Short mmCIF file of C-alpha atoms in Angstrom, two decimals:
data_model
loop_
_atom_site.label_atom_id
_atom_site.label_comp_id
_atom_site.label_asym_id
_atom_site.label_seq_id
_atom_site.Cartn_x
_atom_site.Cartn_y
_atom_site.Cartn_z
CA MET Z 1 -0.25 -0.12 -0.46
CA ASN Z 2 1.26 3.76 -0.94
CA ILE Z 3 -0.51 5.36 1.84
CA ALA Z 4 1.02 8.75 0.65
CA ARG Z 5 -0.57 7.80 -3.00
CA HIS Z 6 -4.13 7.42 -1.21
CA ILE Z 7 -4.15 10.33 0.70
CA ALA Z 8 -3.42 12.22 -2.51
CA LEU Z 9 -6.53 10.72 -4.45
CA ILE Z 10 -8.57 11.08 -1.64
CA ASP Z 11 -7.51 14.75 -1.50
CA GLU Z 12 -8.12 14.90 -5.01
CA LEU Z 13 -11.75 13.60 -4.44
CA CYS Z 14 -12.45 16.49 -2.53
CA PHE Z 15 -12.39 18.75 -5.27
CA ARG Z 16 -13.12 16.71 -8.52
CA PRO Z 17 -15.95 17.97 -9.54
CA PHE Z 18 -19.05 15.88 -9.74
CA THR Z 19 -21.01 13.71 -12.70
CA ALA Z 20 -24.37 14.67 -13.44
CA GLU Z 21 -24.73 10.94 -14.26
CA ARG Z 22 -23.50 7.77 -12.55
CA THR Z 23 -20.44 6.65 -14.78
CA SER Z 24 -18.33 3.47 -13.63
CA SER Z 25 -14.99 2.30 -14.67
CA ASN Z 26 -12.62 -0.23 -13.47
CA GLY Z 27 -14.45 -0.38 -9.96
CA ASP Z 28 -14.79 3.20 -9.42
CA GLU Z 29 -18.25 5.02 -9.27
CA SER Z 30 -19.07 8.81 -9.65
CA GLY Z 31 -22.84 9.92 -10.06
CA PRO Z 32 -24.33 13.28 -8.91
CA GLY Z 33 -22.57 14.24 -5.67
CA TYR Z 34 -20.32 11.45 -4.84
CA HIS Z 35 -17.15 9.74 -6.27
CA VAL Z 36 -15.89 6.17 -4.87
CA VAL Z 37 -12.83 4.93 -5.93
CA VAL Z 38 -10.73 1.48 -5.00
CA LEU Z 39 -7.74 1.79 -3.37
CA GLU Z 40 -6.70 -1.48 -3.48
CA ARG Z 41 -8.23 -4.57 -4.88
CA GLY Z 42 -7.64 -8.29 -3.64
CA HIS Z 43 -8.20 -11.47 -5.17
CA GLY Z 44 -8.37 -14.79 -3.61
CA ASP Z 45 -10.56 -17.62 -2.43
CA CYS Z 46 -11.60 -18.96 1.01
CA GLY Z 47 -7.61 -18.68 2.84
CA ALA Z 48 -6.56 -15.94 0.98
CA ARG Z 49 -9.68 -13.75 0.76
CA ALA Z 50 -10.03 -13.72 5.05
CA GLU Z 51 -5.76 -12.60 4.79
CA THR Z 52 -6.86 -9.89 2.51
CA VAL Z 53 -9.83 -8.52 4.54
CA GLU Z 54 -7.40 -8.49 7.80
CA GLN Z 55 -4.45 -6.95 5.31
CA TYR Z 56 -7.27 -3.74 3.96
CA GLU Z 57 -8.57 -3.39 7.62
CA LYS Z 58 -5.18 -2.68 8.42
CA TYR Z 59 -4.50 -0.01 5.63
CA ARG Z 60 -7.90 1.29 6.47
CA ASP Z 61 -6.61 1.77 10.03
CA ALA Z 62 -3.31 3.39 8.46
CA LEU Z 63 -5.32 5.79 6.65
CA GLU Z 64 -7.73 6.61 9.57
CA GLU Z 65 -4.93 7.15 11.61
CA ARG Z 66 -3.21 9.41 9.03
CA LEU Z 67 -7.11 11.39 8.32
CA ALA Z 68 -7.68 11.78 11.71
CA ASP Z 69 -4.65 13.72 12.44
CA ARG Z 70 -5.98 16.33 9.97
CA TRP Z 71 -10.01 16.11 10.46
CA SER Z 72 -10.01 14.76 14.49
CA GLU Z 73 -10.84 11.19 15.28
CA THR Z 74 -14.30 9.83 15.00
CA ALA Z 75 -16.35 6.88 15.71
CA PRO Z 76 -16.53 4.20 13.38
CA TYR Z 77 -19.90 4.69 10.98
CA ASN Z 78 -21.89 1.48 11.01
CA LEU Z 79 -23.14 0.65 7.63
CA GLN Z 80 -25.09 -2.39 8.44
CA THR Z 81 -27.81 -0.11 10.38
CA VAL Z 82 -27.77 1.72 6.72
CA SER Z 83 -28.01 -1.67 4.88
CA LEU Z 84 -30.91 -2.87 7.53
CA ARG Z 85 -32.86 0.75 7.11
CA THR Z 86 -32.88 0.30 3.37
CA GLY Z 87 -35.82 -1.73 3.88
CA GLN Z 88 -38.22 0.80 4.98
CA GLU Z 89 -36.38 3.94 3.35
CA GLU Z 90 -35.08 5.58 0.46
CA ILE Z 91 -31.14 5.84 1.41
CA PRO Z 92 -29.17 8.37 -1.12
CA GLU Z 93 -25.85 6.90 -3.09
CA PRO Z 94 -22.91 6.24 -2.37
CA TRP Z 95 -24.24 5.19 1.18
CA ALA Z 96 -26.93 2.52 -0.21
CA SER Z 97 -24.33 0.67 -2.29
CA LEU Z 98 -21.51 0.83 0.33
CA SER Z 99 -24.15 -0.68 3.02
CA ALA Z 100 -24.11 -3.27 0.26
CA ARG Z 101 -20.73 -3.96 0.47
CA ALA Z 102 -19.08 -3.03 3.86
CA ARG Z 103 -19.65 -3.32 7.51
CA VAL Z 104 -18.14 0.09 8.62
CA ALA Z 105 -16.23 3.07 7.48
CA CYS Z 106 -14.09 5.40 8.38
CA LEU Z 107 -15.98 8.75 8.30
CA TRP Z 108 -14.64 12.27 8.37
CA GLU Z 109 -16.40 15.56 7.51
CA ALA Z 110 -13.58 17.55 5.15
CA GLU Z 111 -13.21 20.85 6.43
CA GLY Z 112 -13.48 23.38 3.75
CA THR Z 113 -14.33 21.17 1.01
CA GLY Z 114 -18.30 20.74 1.55
CA ARG Z 115 -17.83 17.00 1.63
CA TRP Z 116 -17.22 13.65 3.22
CA VAL Z 117 -14.56 11.61 3.14
CA ALA Z 118 -15.20 7.35 3.95
CA VAL Z 119 -12.68 4.61 3.82
CA CYS Z 120 -14.02 1.43 4.17
CA VAL Z 121 -12.99 -2.48 3.23
CA ALA Z 122 -15.40 -3.92 0.69
CA ASP Z 123 -15.99 -7.30 1.08
CA LEU Z 124 -19.54 -8.49 2.22
CA ASP Z 125 -19.82 -9.95 -1.33
CA GLU Z 126 -18.20 -13.60 -1.56
CA ALA Z 127 -18.52 -13.52 -5.23
CA ASP Z 128 -16.67 -10.17 -5.75
CA ASP Z 129 -13.04 -8.89 -5.07
CA VAL Z 130 -12.49 -7.39 -1.73
CA LYS Z 131 -11.68 -3.77 -1.78
CA LEU Z 132 -10.19 -0.99 -0.02
CA LEU Z 133 -12.86 2.20 -1.03
CA GLY Z 134 -12.16 5.57 -0.98
CA VAL Z 135 -14.94 7.85 -0.87
CA ALA Z 136 -15.82 11.22 -1.28
CA THR Z 137 -19.63 12.92 -1.26
CA GLU Z 138 -21.37 15.86 -0.77
CA ILE Z 139 -24.46 13.94 0.38
CA ALA Z 140 -24.24 13.60 4.44
CA PRO Z 141 -24.82 10.05 5.91
CA PRO Z 142 -27.83 9.08 6.90
#
């Protein structure tokens, strides 16, 4: 993992213009009010998958430490409670799709940008690769 590169990309997402329509390329997504990028992607079967998840959680925590120095420490954001709410209410993107892909996110309001930043490990879909995701959105978490 190149932490400096990941931080630089997250910084760029805080100022990158949003797209009018949803677009997707190589796992990255953009749409009205949000960007989701794949910072790391891991392949693997059962045993290797668990190791990849563990490693990406360490990467997420390392990014959390660096970003918390900048934007302050925050409690983990439970995406599973958001997932449970999708049956009763309309959850906006990117939060709805993140809650289907990850359990928890590190989350900050990026001062001076008008955006929220999240970092999470997307590992809920066993048929998909494990991914470390970076998110920037003007849509407040539900």
